[in-house]
Short mmCIF file of C-alpha atoms in Angstrom, two decimals:
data_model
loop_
_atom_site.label_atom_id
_atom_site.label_comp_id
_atom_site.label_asym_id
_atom_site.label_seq_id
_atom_site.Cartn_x
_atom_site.Cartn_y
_atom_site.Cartn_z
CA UNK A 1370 -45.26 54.32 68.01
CA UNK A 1371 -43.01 55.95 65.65
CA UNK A 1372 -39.79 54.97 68.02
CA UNK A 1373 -41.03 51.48 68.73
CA UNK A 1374 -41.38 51.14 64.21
CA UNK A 1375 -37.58 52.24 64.41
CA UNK A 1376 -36.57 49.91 66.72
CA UNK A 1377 -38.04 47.39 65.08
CA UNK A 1378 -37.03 48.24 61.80
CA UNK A 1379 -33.48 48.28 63.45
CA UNK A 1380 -33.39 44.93 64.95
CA UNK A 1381 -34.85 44.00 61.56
CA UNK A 1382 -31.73 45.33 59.59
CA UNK A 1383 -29.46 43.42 62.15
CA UNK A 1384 -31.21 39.71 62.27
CA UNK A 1385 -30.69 39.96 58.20
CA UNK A 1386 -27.29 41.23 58.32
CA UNK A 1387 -26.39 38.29 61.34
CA UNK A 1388 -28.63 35.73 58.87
CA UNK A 1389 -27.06 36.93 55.78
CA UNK A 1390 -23.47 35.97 57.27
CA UNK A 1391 -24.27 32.77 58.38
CA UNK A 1392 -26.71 31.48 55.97
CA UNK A 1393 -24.89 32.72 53.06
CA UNK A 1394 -23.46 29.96 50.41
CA UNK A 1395 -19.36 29.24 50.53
CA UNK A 1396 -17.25 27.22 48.84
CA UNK A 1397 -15.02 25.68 50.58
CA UNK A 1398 -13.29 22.27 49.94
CA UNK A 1399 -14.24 18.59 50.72
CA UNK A 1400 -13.04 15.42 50.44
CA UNK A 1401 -14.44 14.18 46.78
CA UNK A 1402 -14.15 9.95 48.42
CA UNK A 1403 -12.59 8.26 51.63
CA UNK A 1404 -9.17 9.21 51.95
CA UNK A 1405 -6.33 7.25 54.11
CA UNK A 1406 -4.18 8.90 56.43
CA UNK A 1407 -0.84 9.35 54.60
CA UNK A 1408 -2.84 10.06 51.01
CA UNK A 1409 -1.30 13.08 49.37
CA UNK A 1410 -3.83 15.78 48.53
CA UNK A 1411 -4.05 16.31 44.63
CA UNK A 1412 -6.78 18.55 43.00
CA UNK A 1413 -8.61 15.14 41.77
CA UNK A 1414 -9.42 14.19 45.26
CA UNK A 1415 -11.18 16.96 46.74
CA UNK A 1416 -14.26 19.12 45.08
CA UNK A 1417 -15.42 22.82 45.88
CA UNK A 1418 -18.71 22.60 47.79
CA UNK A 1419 -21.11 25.53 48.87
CA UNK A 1420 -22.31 25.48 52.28
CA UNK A 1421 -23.44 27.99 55.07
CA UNK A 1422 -20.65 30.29 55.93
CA UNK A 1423 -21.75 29.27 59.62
CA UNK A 1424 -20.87 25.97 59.48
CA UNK A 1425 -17.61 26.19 58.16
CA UNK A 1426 -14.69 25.91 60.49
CA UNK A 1427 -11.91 28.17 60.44
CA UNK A 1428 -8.61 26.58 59.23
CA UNK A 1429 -10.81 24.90 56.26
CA UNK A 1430 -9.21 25.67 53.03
CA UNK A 1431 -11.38 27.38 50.22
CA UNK A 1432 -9.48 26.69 47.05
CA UNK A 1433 -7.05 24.27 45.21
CA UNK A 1434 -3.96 26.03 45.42
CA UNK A 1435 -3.82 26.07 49.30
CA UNK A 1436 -3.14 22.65 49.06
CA UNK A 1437 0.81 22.60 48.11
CA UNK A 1438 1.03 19.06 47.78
CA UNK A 1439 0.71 18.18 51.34
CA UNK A 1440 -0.64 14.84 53.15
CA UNK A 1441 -3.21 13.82 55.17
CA UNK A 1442 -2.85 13.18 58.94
CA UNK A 1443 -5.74 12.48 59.64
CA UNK A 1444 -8.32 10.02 57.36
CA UNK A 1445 -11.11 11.91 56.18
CA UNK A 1446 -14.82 10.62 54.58
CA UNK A 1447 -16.46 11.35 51.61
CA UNK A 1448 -17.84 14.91 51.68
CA UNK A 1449 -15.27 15.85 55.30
CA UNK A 1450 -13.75 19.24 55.03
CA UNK A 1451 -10.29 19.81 54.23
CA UNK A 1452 -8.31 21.26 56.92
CA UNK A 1453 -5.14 22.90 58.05
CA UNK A 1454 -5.82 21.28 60.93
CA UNK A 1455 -5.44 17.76 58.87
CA UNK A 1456 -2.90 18.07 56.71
CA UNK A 1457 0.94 18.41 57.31
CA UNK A 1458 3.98 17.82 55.77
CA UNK A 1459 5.02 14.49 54.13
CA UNK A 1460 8.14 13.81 57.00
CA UNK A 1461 5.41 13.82 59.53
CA UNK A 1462 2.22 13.01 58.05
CA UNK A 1463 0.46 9.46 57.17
CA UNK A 1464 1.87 6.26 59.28
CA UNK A 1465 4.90 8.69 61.23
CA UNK A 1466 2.32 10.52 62.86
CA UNK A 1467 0.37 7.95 63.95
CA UNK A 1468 3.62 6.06 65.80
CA UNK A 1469 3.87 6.94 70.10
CA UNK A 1470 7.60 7.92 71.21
CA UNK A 1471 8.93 3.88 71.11
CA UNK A 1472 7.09 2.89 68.92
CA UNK A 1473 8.10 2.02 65.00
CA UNK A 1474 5.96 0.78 62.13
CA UNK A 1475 7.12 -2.74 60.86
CA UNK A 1476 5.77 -4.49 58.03
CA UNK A 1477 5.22 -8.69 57.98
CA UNK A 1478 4.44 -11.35 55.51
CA UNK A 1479 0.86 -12.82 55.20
CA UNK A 1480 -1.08 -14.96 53.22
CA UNK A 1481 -4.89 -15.72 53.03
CA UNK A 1482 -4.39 -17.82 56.33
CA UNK A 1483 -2.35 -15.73 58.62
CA UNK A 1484 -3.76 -12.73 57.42
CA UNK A 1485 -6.89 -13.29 58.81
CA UNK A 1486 -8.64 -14.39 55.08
CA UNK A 1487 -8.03 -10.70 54.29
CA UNK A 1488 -10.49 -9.37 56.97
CA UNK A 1489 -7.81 -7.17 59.13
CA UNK A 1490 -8.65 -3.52 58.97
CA UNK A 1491 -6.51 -0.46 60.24
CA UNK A 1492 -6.96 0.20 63.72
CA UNK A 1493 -7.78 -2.56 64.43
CA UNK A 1494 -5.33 -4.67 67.10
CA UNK A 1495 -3.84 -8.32 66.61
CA UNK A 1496 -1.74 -11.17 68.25
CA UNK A 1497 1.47 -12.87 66.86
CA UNK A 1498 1.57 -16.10 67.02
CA UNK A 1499 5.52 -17.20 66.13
CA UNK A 1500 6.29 -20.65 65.18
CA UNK A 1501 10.21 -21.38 65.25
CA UNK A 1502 11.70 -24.98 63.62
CA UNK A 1503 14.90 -26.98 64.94
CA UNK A 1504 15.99 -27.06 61.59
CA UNK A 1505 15.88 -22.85 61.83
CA UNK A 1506 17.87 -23.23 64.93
CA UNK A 1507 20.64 -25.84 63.28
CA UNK A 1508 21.19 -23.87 60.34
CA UNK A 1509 22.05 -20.85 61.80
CA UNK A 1510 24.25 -22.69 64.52
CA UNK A 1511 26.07 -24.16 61.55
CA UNK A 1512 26.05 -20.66 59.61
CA UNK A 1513 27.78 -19.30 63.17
CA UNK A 1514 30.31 -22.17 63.65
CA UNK A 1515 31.61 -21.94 59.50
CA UNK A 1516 31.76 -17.87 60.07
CA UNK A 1517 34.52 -18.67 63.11
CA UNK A 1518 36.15 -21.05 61.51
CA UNK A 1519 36.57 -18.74 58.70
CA UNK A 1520 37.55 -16.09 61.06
CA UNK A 1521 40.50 -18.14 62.65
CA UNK A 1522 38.13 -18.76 65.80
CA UNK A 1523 39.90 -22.23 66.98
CA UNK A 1524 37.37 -24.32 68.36
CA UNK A 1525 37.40 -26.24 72.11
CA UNK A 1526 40.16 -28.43 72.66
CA UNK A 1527 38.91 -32.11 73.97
CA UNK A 1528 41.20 -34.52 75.11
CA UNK A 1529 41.77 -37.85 74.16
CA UNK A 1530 40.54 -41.28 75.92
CA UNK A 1531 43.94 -42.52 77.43
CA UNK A 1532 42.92 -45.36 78.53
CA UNK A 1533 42.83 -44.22 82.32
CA UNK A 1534 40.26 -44.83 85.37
CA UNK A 1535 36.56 -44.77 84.31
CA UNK A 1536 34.77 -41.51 85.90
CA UNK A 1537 32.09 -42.63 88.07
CA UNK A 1538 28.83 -43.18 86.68
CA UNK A 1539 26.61 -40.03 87.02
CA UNK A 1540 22.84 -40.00 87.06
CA UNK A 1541 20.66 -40.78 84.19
CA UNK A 1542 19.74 -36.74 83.41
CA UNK A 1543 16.04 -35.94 82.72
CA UNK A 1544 14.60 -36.39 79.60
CA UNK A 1545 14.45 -33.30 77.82
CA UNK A 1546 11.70 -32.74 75.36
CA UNK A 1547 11.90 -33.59 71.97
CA UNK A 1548 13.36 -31.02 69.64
CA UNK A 1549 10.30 -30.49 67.84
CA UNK A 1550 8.11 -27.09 65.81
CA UNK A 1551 7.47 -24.72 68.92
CA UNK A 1552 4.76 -22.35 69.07
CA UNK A 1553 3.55 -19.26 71.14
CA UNK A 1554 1.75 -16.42 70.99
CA UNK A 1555 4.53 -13.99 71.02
CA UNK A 1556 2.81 -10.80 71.26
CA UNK A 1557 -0.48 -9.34 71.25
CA UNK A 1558 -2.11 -5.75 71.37
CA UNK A 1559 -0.28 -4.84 68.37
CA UNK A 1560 -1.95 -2.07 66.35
CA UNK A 1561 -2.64 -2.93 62.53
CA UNK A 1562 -1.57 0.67 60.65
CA UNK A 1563 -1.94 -0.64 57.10
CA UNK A 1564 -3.24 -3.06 55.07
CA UNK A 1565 -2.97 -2.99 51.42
CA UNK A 1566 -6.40 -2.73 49.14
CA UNK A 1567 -5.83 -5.34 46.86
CA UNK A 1568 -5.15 -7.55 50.32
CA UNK A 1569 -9.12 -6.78 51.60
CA UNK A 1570 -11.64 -8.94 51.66
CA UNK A 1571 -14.75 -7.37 49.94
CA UNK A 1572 -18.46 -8.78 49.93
CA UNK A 1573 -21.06 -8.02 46.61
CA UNK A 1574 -24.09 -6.72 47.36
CA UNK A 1575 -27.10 -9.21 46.53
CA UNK A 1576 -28.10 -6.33 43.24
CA UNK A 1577 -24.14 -6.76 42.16
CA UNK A 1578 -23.83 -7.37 38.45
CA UNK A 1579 -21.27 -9.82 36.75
CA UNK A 1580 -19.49 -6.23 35.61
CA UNK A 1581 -18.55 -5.79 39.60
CA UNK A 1582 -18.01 -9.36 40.52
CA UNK A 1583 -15.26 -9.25 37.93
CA UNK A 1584 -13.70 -6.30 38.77
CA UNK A 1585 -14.04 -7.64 42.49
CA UNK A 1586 -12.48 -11.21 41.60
CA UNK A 1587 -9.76 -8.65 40.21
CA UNK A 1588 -9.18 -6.48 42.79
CA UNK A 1589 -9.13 -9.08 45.22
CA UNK A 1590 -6.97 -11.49 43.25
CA UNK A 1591 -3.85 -10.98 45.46
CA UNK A 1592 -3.17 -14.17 48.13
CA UNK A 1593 -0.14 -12.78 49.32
CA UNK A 1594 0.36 -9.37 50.99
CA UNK A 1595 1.86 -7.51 53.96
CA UNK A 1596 0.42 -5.98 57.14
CA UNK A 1597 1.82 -2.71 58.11
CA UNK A 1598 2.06 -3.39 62.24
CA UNK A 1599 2.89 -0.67 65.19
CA UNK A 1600 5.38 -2.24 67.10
CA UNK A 1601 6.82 -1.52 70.63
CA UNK A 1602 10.79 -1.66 71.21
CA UNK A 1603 10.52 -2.01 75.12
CA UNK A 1604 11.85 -5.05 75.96
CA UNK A 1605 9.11 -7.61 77.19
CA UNK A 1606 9.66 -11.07 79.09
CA UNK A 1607 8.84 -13.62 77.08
CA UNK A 1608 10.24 -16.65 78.92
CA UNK A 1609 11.36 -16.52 82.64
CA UNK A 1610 14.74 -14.29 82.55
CA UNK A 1611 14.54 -13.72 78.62
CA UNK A 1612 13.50 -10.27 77.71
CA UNK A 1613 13.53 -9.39 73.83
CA UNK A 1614 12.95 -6.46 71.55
CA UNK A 1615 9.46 -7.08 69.86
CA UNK A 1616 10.80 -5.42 67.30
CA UNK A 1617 13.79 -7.91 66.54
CA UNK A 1618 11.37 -10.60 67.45
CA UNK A 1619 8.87 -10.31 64.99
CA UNK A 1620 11.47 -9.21 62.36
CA UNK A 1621 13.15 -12.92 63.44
CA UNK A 1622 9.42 -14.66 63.44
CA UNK A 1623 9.16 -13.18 59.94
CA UNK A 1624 12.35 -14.14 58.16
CA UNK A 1625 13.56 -17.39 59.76
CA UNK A 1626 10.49 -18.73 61.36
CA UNK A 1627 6.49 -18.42 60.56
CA UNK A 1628 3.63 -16.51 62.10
CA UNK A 1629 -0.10 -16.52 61.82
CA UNK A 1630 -1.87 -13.01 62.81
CA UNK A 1631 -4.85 -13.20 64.78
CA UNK A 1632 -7.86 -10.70 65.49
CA UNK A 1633 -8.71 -9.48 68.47
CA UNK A 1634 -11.39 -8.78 70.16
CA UNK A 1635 -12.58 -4.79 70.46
CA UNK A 1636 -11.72 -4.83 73.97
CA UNK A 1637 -8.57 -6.69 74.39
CA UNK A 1638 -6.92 -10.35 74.54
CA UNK A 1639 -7.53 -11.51 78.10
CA UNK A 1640 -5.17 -14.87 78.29
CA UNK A 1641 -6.50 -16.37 81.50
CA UNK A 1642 -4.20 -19.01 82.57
CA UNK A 1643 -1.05 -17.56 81.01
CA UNK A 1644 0.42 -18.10 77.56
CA UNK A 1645 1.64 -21.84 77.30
CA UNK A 1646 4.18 -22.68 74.49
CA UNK A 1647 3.09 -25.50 72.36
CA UNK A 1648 5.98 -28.26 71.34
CA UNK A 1649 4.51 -30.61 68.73
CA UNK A 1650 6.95 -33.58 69.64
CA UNK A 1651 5.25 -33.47 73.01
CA UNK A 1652 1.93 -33.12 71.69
CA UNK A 1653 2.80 -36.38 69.61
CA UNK A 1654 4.30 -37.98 71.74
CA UNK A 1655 0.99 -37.95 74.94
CA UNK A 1656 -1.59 -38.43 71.43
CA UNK A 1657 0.79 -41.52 70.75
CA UNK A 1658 0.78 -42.87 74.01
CA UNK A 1659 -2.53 -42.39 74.92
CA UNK A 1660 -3.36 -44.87 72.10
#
């Protein structure tokens, strides 16, 4: 009996000693609210919390000063630890280390419209739809021929009408559509990465006082905004033998032309059919003639 006590009293001693390490209160730090990857860690964001030793992992930082004024990688919740693990330096933290090799972060013009009435979230993916002008088109050509003539660039010689034998008459060519607004969907599955928090659309809750709708009416005051995008630079086909730079293209579709952003589903466009470019002189013209 005596050895069977001892054992017992032995196991005893060792359950409490295995307990005490596990159970036993640490502080440790946690996010204080929601932080965005990219947010650099300051002591007002984070809070000391105790919590079982056991459940604390092993990189997680237990005071302020480990910090060092470093940035997130990773987006953390309310009440997440605070890593090693998460955090990194500022070259390579926040939007940079979010971006695949190829890949490059570009940011576009939107308003309440093509933004999606402020609904667009990060991670979540979007199409571009590009609308270019004539008058776009004209300018520039104009803007090219001046900057040649300016350079000394002499322009084609024509000759003049002589008076000699009339060519014979060629075939009347085909009609060629009218030069009209064109517009596409010029690329889809890109990744939203940003969207600024003044730019969000927010709903009250039903118990919401006039004290919150105001500061919500505030906060959410802002029509205009830009999307923070991640944008492939491998060239894509966008018209049969014309490959482009979605990169250059939607930097184009942003400052000389207009584009609308539009949500996609979870799971992916699927454009059955193909994507057909829409020429509102045609359109016009079949509504007109089917009068």
């Amino acid at each position: 009996p005596i050895t069977i006590i001892g054992f017992a009293l032995i196991i005893g001693v060792l359950v409490i000693a295995l307990l005490n390490g596990t159970i036993r209160p640490t502080s440790v730090l946690v996010a204080k609210v929601g932080l965005l990857p990219g947010t650099m860690i300051t002591a007002n964001l984070v809070e000391l919390r105790s919590v079982p030793a056991g459940g604390i992992p092993v990189d997680a930082l237990r005071s302020v000063d480990e910090l060092n004024s470093q940035m997130l990688t990773v987006g953390r919740a309310a009440g997440d630890f605070i890593t090693q693990g998460v955090l990194g330096e500022m070259a390579a933290s926040g939007i940079p280390s979010q971006l695949e090799p190829g890949h490059v972060a570009m940011a576009v013009k939107v308003n309440m419209a093509s933004g999606v009435a402020g609904l667009l979230r990060e991670g979540q993916t979007v199409s571009v739809i590009g609308f270019l002008s004539p008058d776009v088109a004209n300018t520039l050509a104009s803007r090219l021929d001046l900057q040649q003539q300016n350079q000394g660039i002499p322009t084609p010689y024509v000759a003049a009408d002589l008076g000699g034998p009339t060519a014979t008459p060629q075939a009347t060519p085909t009609a060629v559509p009218p030069q009209a607004v064109l517009g596409r969907i010029a690329i889809n599955g890109l990744r939203i990465l940003l969207v600024p928090q003044q730019f969000r659309y927010q709903e009250l809750p039903p118990d919401s006082d006039s004290t919150e709708e105001v500061f919500v009416s505030a906060s959410s005051a802002s029509t205009t905004s830009v999307i923070v995008l991640d944008v492939p630079t491998s060239p894509v086909e966008i018209a049969p033998g014309m490959f482009i730079n979605p990169a250059t293209l939607l930097a184009a579709l942003d400052e000389y032309g207009k584009l609308h952003l539009a949500l996609e589903p979870s799971d992916g466009l699927q454009t059955e059919g193909g994507i057909i470019t829409l020429n509102l002189g045609e359109l016009y013209e079949a509504l007109n003639n089917d009068r």
